[in-house]
Coordinates of C-alpha atoms in Angstrom, one line a residue:
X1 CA 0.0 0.0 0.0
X2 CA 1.7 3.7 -0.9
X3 CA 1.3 5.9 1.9
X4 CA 0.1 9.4 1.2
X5 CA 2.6 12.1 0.8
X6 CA 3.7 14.8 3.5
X7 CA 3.3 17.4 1.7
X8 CA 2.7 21.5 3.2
X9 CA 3.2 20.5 6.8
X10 CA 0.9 17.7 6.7
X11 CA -1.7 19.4 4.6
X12 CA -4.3 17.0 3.2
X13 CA -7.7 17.0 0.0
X14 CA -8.6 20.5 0.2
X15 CA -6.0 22.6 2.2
X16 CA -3.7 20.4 0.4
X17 CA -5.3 21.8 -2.8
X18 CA -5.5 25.3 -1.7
X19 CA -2.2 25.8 -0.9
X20 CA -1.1 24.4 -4.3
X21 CA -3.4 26.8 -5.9
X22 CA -2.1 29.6 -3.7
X23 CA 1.5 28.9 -4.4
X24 CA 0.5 29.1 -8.4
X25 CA -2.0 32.5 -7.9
X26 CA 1.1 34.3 -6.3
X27 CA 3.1 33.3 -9.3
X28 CA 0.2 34.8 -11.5
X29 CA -0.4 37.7 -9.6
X30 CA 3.5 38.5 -10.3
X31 CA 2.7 38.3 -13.8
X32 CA -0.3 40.6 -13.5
X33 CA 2.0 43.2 -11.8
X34 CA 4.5 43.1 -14.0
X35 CA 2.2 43.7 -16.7
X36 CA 0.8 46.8 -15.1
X37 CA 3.8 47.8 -13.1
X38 CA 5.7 49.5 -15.9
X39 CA 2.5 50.9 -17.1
X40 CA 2.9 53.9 -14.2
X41 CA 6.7 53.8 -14.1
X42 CA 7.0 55.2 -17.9
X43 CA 5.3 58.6 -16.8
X44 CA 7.5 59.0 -13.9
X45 CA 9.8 61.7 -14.3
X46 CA 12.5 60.0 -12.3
X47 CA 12.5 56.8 -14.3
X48 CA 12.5 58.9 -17.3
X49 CA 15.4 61.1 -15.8
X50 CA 17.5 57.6 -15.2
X51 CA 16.6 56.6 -19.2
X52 CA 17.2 59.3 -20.6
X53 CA 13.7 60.4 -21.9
X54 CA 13.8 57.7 -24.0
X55 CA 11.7 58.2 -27.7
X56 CA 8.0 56.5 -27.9
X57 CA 10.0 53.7 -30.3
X58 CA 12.5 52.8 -27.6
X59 CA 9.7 52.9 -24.7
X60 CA 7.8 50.5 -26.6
X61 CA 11.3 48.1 -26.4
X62 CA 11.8 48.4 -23.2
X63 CA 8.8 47.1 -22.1
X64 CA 8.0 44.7 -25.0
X65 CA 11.3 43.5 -24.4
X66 CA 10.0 41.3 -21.5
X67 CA 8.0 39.7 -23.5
X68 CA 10.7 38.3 -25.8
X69 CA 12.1 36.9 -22.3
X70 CA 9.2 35.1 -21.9
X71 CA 9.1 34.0 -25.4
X72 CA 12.1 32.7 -24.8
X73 CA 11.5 30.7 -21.5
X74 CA 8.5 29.2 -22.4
X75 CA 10.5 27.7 -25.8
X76 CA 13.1 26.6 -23.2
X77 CA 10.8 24.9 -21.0
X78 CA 9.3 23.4 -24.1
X79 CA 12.8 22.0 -24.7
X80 CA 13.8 20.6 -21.2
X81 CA 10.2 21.1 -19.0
X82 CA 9.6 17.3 -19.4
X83 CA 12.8 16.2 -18.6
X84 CA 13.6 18.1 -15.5
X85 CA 9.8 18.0 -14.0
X86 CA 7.0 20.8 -13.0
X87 CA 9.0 21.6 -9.7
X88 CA 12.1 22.0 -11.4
X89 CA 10.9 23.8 -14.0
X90 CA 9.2 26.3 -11.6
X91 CA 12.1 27.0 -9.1
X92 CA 14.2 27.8 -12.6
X93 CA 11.7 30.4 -13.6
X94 CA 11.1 32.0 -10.1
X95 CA 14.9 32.2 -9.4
X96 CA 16.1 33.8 -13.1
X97 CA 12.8 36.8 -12.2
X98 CA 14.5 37.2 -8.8
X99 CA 17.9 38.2 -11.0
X100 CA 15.8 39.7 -13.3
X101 CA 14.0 42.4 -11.0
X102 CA 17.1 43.0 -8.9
X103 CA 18.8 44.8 -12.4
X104 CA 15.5 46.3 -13.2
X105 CA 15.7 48.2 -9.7
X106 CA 19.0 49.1 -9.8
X107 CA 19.4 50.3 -13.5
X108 CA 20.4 53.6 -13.9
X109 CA 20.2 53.8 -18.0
X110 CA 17.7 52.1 -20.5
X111 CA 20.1 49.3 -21.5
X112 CA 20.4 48.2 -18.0
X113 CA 16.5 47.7 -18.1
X114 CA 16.3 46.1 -21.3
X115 CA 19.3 43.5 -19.3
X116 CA 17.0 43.4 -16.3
X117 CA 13.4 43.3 -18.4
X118 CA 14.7 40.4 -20.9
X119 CA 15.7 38.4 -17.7
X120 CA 12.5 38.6 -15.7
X121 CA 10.7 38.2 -18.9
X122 CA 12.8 34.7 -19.3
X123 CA 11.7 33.7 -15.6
X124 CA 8.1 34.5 -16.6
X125 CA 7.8 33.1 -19.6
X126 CA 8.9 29.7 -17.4
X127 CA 6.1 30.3 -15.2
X128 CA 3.8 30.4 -17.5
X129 CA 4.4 27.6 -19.4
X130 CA 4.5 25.6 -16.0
X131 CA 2.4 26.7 -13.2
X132 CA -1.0 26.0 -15.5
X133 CA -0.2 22.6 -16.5
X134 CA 1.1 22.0 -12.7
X135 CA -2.0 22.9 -11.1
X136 CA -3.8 21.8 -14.1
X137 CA -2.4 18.2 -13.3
X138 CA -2.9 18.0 -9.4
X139 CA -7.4 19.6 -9.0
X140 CA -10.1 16.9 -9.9
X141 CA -11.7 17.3 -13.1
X142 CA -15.0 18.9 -11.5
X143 CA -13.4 21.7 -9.7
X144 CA -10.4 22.0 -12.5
X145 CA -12.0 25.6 -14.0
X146 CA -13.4 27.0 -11.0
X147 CA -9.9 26.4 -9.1
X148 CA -7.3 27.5 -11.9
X149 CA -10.0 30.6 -12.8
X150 CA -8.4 32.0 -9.4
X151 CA -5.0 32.1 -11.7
X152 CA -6.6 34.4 -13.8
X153 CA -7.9 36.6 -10.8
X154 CA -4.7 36.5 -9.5
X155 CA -3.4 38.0 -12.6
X156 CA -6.5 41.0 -12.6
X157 CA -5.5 41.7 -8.7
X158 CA -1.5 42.3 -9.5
X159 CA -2.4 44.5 -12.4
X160 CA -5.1 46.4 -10.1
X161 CA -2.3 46.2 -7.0
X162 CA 0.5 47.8 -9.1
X163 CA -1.5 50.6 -10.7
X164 CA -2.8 51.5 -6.9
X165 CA 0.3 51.4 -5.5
X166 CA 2.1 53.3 -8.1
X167 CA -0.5 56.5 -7.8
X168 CA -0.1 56.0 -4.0
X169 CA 4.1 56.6 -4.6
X170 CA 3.3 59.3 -7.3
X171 CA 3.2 61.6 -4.7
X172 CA 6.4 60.7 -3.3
X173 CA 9.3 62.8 -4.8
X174 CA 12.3 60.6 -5.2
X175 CA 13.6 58.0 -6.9
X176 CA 12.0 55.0 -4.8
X177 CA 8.3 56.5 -6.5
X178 CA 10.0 54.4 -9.1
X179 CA 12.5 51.8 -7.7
X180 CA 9.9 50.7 -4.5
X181 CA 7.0 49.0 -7.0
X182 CA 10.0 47.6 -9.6
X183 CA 11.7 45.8 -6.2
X184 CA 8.3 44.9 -5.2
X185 CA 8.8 41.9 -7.8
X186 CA 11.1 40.0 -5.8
X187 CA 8.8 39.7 -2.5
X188 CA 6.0 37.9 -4.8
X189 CA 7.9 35.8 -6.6
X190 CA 9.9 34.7 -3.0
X191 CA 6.5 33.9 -1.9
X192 CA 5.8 31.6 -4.4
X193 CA 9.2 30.2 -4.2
X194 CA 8.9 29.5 -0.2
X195 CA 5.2 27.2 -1.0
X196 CA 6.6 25.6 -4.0
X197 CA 9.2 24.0 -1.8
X198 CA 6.5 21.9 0.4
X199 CA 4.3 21.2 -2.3
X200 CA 4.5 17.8 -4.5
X201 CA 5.5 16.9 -7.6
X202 CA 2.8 16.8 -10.3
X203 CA 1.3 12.8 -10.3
X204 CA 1.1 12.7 -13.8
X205 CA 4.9 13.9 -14.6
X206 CA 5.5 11.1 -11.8
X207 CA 3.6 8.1 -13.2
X208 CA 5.3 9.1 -17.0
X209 CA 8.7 8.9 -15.4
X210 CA 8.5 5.7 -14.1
X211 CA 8.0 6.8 -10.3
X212 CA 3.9 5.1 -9.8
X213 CA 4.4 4.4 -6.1
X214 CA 5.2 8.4 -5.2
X215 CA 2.6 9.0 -7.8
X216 CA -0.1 7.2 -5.9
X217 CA 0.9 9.0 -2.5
X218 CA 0.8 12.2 -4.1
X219 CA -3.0 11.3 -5.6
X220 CA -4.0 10.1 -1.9
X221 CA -2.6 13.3 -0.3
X222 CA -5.0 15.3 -2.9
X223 CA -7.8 13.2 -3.0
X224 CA -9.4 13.4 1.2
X225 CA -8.1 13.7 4.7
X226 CA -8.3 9.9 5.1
X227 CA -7.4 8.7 1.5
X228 CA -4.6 6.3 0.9
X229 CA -3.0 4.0 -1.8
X230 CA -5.9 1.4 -1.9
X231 CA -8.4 4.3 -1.7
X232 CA -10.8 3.5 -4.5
X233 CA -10.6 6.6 -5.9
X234 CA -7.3 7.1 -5.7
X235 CA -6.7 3.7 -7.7
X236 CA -9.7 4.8 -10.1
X237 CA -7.2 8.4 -10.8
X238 CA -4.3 6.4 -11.0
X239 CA -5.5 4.1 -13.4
X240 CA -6.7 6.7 -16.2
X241 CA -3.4 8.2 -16.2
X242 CA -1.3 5.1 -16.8
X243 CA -3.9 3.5 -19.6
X244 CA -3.5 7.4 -21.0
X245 CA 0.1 6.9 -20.6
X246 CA 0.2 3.2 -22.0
X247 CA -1.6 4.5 -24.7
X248 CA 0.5 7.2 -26.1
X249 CA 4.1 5.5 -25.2
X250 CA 3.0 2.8 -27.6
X251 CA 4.2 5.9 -30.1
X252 CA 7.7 5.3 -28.7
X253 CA 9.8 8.2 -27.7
X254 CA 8.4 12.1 -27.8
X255 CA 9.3 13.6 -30.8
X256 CA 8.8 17.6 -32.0
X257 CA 7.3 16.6 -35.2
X258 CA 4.2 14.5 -33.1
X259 CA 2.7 18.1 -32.8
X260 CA 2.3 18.1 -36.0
X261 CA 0.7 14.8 -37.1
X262 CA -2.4 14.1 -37.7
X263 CA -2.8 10.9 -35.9
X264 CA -5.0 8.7 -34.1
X265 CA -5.2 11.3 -31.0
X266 CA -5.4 14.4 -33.2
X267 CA -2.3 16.1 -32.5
X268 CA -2.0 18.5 -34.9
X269 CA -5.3 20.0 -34.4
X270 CA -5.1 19.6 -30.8
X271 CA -1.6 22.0 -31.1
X272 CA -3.1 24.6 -33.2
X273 CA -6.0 25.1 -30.7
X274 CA -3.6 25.8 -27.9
X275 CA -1.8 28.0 -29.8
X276 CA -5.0 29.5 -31.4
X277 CA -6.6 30.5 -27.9
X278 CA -3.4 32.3 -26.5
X279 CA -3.0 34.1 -29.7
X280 CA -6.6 35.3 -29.4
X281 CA -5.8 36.3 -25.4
X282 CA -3.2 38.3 -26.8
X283 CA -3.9 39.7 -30.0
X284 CA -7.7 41.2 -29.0
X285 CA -5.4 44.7 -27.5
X286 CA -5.9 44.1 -23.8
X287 CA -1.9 44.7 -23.4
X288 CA -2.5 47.8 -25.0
X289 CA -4.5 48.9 -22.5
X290 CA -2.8 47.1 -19.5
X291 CA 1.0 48.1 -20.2
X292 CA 0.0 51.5 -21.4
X293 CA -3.4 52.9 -20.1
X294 CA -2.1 55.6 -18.4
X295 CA -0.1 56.7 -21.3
X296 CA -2.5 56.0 -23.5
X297 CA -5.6 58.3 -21.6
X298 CA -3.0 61.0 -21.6
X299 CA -2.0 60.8 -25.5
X300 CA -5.2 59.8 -26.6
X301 CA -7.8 61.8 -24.5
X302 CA -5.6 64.8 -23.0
X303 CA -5.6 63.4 -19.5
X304 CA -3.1 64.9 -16.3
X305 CA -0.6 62.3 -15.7
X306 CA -2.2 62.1 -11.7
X307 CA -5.8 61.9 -13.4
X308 CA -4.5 59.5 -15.9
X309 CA -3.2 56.9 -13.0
X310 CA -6.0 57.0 -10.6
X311 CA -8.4 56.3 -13.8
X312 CA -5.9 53.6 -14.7
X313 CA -6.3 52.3 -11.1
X314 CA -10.3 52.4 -11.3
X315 CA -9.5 50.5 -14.5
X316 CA -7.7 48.0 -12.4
X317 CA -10.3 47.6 -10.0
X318 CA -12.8 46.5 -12.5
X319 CA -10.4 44.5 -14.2
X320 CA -9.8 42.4 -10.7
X321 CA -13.8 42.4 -9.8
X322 CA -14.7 40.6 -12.8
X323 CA -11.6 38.6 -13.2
X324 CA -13.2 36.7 -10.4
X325 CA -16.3 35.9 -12.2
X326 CA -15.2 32.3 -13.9
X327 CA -13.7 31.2 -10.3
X328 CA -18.1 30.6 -10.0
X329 CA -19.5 30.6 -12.9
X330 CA -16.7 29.0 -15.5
X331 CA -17.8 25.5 -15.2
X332 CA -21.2 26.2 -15.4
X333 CA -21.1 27.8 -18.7
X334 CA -18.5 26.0 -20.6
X335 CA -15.7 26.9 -22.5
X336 CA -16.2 28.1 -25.9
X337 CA -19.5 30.5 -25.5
X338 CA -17.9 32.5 -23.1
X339 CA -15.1 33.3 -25.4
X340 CA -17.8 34.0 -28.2
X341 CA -20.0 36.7 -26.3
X342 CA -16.7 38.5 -24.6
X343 CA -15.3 38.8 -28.1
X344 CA -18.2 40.2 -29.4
X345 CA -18.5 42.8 -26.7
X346 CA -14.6 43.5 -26.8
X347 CA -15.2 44.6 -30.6
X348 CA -17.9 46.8 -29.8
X349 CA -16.2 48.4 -27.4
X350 CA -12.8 48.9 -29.3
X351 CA -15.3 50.2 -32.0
X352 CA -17.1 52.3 -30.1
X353 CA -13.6 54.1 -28.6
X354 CA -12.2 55.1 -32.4
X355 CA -15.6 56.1 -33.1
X356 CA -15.4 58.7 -29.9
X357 CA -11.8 59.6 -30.3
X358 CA -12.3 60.5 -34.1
X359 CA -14.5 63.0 -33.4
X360 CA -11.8 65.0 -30.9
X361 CA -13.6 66.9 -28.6
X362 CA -13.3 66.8 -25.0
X363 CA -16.3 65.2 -24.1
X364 CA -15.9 62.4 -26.8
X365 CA -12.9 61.8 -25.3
X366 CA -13.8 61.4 -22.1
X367 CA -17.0 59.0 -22.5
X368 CA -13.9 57.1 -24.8
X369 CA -12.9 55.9 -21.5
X370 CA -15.9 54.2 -20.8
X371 CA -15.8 51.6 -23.2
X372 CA -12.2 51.5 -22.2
X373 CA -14.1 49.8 -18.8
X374 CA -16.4 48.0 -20.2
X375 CA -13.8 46.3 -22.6
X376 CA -11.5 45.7 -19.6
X377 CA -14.3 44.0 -18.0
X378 CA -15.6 41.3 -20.6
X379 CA -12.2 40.7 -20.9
X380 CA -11.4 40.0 -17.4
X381 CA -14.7 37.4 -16.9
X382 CA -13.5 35.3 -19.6
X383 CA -10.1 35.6 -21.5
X384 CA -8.3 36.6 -18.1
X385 CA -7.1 33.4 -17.0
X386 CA -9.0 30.5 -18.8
X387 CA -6.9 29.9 -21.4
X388 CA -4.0 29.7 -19.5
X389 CA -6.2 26.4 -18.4
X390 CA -7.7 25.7 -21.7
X391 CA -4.1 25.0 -23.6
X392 CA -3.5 22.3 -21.4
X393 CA -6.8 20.6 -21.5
X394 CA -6.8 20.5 -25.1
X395 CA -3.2 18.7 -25.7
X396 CA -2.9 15.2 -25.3
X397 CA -0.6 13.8 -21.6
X398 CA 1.9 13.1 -24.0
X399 CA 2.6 16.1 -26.0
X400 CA 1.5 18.3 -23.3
X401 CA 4.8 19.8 -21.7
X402 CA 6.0 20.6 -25.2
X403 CA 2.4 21.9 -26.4
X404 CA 1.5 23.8 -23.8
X405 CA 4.7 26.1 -23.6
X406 CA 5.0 26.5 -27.3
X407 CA 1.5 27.8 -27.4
X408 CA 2.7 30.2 -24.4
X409 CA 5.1 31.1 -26.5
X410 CA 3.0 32.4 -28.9
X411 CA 1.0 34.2 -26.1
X412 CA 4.3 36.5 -25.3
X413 CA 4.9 36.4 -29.4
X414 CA 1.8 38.4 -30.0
X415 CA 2.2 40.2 -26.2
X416 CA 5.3 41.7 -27.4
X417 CA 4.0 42.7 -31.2
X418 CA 0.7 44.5 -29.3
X419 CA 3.7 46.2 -26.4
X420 CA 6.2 47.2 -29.4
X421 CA 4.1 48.7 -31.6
X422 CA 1.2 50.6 -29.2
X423 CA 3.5 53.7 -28.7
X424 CA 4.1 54.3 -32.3
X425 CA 0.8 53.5 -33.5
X426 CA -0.9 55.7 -31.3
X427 CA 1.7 58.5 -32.5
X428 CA 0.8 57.9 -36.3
X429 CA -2.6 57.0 -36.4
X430 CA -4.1 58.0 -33.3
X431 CA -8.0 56.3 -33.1
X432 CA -7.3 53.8 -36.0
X433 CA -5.4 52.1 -33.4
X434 CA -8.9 51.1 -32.2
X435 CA -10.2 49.6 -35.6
X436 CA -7.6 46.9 -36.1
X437 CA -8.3 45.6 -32.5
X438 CA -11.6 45.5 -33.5
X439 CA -11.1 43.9 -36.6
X440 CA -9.2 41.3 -34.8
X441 CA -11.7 40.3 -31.9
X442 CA -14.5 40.4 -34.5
X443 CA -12.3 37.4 -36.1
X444 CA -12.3 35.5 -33.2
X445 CA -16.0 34.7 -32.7
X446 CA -16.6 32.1 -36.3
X447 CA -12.9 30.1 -35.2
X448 CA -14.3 29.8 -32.0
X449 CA -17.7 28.4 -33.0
X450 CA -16.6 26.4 -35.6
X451 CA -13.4 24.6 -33.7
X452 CA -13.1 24.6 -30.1
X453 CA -15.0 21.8 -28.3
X454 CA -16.3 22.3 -25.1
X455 CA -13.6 21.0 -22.3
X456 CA -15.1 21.8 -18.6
X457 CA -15.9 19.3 -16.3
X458 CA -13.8 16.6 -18.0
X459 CA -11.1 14.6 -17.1
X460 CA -7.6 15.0 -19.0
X461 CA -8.1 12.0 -19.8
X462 CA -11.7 12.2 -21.1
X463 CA -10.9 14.9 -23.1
X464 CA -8.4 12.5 -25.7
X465 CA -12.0 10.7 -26.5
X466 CA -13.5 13.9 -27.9
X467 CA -10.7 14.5 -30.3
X468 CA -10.7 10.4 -31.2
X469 CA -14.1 10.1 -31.1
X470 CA -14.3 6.7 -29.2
X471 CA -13.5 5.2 -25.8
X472 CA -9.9 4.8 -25.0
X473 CA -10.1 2.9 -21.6
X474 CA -9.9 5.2 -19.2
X475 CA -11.9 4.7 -15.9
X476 CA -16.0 4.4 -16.7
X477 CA -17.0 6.5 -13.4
X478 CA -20.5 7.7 -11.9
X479 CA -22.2 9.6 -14.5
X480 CA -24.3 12.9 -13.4
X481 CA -27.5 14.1 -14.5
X482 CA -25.1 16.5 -16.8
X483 CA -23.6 13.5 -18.3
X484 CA -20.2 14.6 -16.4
X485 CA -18.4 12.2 -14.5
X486 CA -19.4 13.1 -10.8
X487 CA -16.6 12.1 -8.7
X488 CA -17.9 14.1 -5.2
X489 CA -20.9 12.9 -5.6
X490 CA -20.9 9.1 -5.5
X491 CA -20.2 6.7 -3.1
X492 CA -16.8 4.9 -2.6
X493 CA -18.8 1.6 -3.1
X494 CA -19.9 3.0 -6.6
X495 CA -16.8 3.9 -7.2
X496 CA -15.0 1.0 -6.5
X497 CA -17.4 -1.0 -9.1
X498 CA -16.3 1.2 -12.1
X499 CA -12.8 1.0 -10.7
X500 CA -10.8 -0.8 -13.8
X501 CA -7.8 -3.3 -13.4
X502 CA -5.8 -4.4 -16.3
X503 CA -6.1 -7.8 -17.2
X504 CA -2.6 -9.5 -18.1
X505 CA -4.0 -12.7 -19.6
X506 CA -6.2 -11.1 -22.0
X507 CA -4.0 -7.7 -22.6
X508 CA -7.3 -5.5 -21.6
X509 CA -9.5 -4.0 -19.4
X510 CA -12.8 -4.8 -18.2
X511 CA -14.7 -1.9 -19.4
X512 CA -13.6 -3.1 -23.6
X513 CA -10.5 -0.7 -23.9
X514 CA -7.4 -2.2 -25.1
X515 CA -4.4 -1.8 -23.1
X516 CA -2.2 -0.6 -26.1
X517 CA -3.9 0.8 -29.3

């Protein structure tokens, strides 16, 4: 029998899961306030002082820069994730943003920064390829959207955080107005560091290198208080990861080119809708907004700089509020719809700002801003943080290290196209800006209708049969009035009855699913 883990100072089932989901909602929060962070640091005439007023071209690089960091550590951890675990992964990408914020606070010139931005960005773009899949790997299947939505509120609260704190220390006259909220960095990202040391390994990374038994204990210790390695459920978990495992190792060893075939578990379709979700996050404008918002109400509306940051901060508020709304209502609704309807209100709104700002008067201006809110706000209920969780669901176990940070990688591709070129673009064309982001979340809506299935409240597992279209042998559990597989719900005697055990003489399983394909 494989004891349970001690994991979190004996933390067990739900505070077990909490902390885990804590550990990777400080991580996200980081990112959110380094996406905002720099936002009120490039109208403070300190940091501008220590740049050297730098042109709207080389603001631009300077803060797009990061996200060429993270392109780059998400590529890395694409390479060498798999091999060196979640963990591993993790501690890599919090330690190199720890080096990374250190320059940033100490720079005194705009190369220095670029050093210090391209660092952090690296550590980031680790993070992000890793704390999803992670946390993605260790909630049950019922809770999975609800629990990793928190990510995406995490990321709404840093953004709200920094531009509150930065109009707090706008009043402060000194170079700390700037240095305090760059520094700030390292304290979040330590905090993160200190959980991830008590928390476990992810079971699935376990069980595919060879390492069941620690596996199992890891299961138990998330499953219940009272859970252990002949635990019913616990077996029942178990077992769908090693028959998802048995099933794609019968490819032989992981290979790049598997993302692009078109086999048996859909691979190649199954890629381009992770990558085709973060490009979507990305390339609707919200960074536009985020990185620049106070720059942006001051260039494009004729706002004070102090006006500008305490209407970037409301901003930030409602961003946060409504970032919380898929933490309850995400599994209820699904996945694809949501996307649909916030697309189609993000267009409107980016439409509705050009149409305002064309005009040039005052007032137009000014009621611009308000469909600056209500964009911010669709945005944060749905594209927030849920595909940072849909990526992940929709690669196979196999392919889903490599997958799932190559389609971040796009994420900080298109983050750092929308960053580099929002300065200049607002300088030459003003309100245009607007259209094109329009244009592009208008796109959105037909790809998502016509492509994306619906994910929530599956299994990882369960999800390979939607993409193959047939059973594949994973564990036949309780079945809701939804037609979801309802593992709070039913008894452990139920569960025990659909709890599937290979059969060596015969080479399957009991439920009809062949032990290799």
């Amino acid at each position: 029998m494989s004891s349970p883990g001690y994991y979190f100072f004996g933390a067990r089932g739900p505070k077990l899961i909490a902390a885990i989901i804590t550990c990777a909602a400080v991580c996200f929060l980081l990112l959110g306030y380094d996406q905002g962070v720099l936002s009120g640091v490039l109208t403070n005439t300190y940091f501008l002082d220590a740049m050297g007023h730098p042109s709207s071209s080389m603001i631009g690089t300077v803060t797009a820069i990061y996200d060429v960091g993270a392109w780059l550590g998400a590529m890395l951890c694409a390479v060498f994730g798999e091999k060196i675990g979640r963990k591993k992964s993790a501690y890599l990408g919090l330690g190199t943003m720890l080096i990374g914020a250190a320059i940033q606070t100490a720079s005194f010139s705009a190369a220095q920064m670029l050093v210090g931005r391209i660092i952090t960005g690296l550590g980031m773009g680790t993070n992000g390829a890793t704390f999803p899949m992670w946390a993605a790997e260790m909630v049950k299947p019922r809770h999975r959207g609800r629990l990793l939505s928190a990510l995406g509120s995490s990321v709404g609260f840093g953004i709200f955080f920094s531009y509150w704190f930065e109009y707090g220390l706008s009043y402060v006259n000194h170079p700390a107005s700037w240095r305090v909220p760059v520094a700030l960095q390292m304290v979040f990202a330590t905090v993160s560091l200190s959980l991830l040391v008590f928390l476990p390994e992810s079971p699935r990374w376990l069980v595919a290198h060879g390492r069941l038994e620690e596996a199992t204990g890891v299961l138990a210790a998330v499953e219940s208080n009272t859970a252990d390695g002949n635990t019913p459920e616990v077996i029942a978990r178990r077992d769908d990861i090693v028959r998802a495992l048995e099933l794609e190792h019968a490819q032989g060893p992981v290979r790049w080119a598997e993302l692009f075939q078109n086999n048996e578990t859909k691979n190649r379709r199954r890629f381009f809708l992770a990558i085709g979700i973060q490009v979507f996050q990305q390339m609707s404008g919200v960074n536009a907004l985020v990185y620049y918002i106070p720059y942006l109400l001051q260039n494009s509306m004729g706002l004070s700089i102090r006006t500008s940051l305490w209407v970037s901060g409301l901003n930030g508020l409602v961003f946060f509020l409504c970032s919380a709304y898929p933490i309850f209502f995400l599994d209820r609704f699904g996945r694809p719809k949501p996307f649909m309807v916030a697309s189609t209100i993000q267009s409107i709104s980016m439409i509705m700002v050009a149409v305002l700002l064309s005009l040039n008067k005052h007032s137009t201006n000014y009621a611009a801003i308000v469909f600056f809110f209500t964009y911010i706000a669709i945005y944060g209920t749905c594209y927030m943080g849920t595909p940072w969780l849909y990526s992940p669901e929709l690669l196979p176990l196999r392919l889903r290290a490599k997958g799932t940070a190559v389609a971040t990688s796009f994420s900080w591709l298109c983050t750092f196209v929308i960053v580099e070129i929002t300065p200049p673009a607002i300088t030459n064309i003003s309100w245009k800006t607007y259209i094109i982001f329009a244009t592009l979340n208008a796109s959105f809506v037909p790809l998502l209708w016509w492509f994306y299935p619906d994910t929530s409240r599956k299994s990882l597992e369960e999800i390979d049969e939607i993409f193959m279209g047939k059973k594949v042998g994973f564990n036949a559990a309780v079945i809701d009035h939804d037609g979801v597989r309802d593992e709070e719900t039913s008894t452990p005697s139920e569960k025990a009855e659909h709890v599937t055990v290979f059969d060596e003489k015969t080479a399957t399983y009991p439920m009809g699913g062949n032990a290799v394909a």
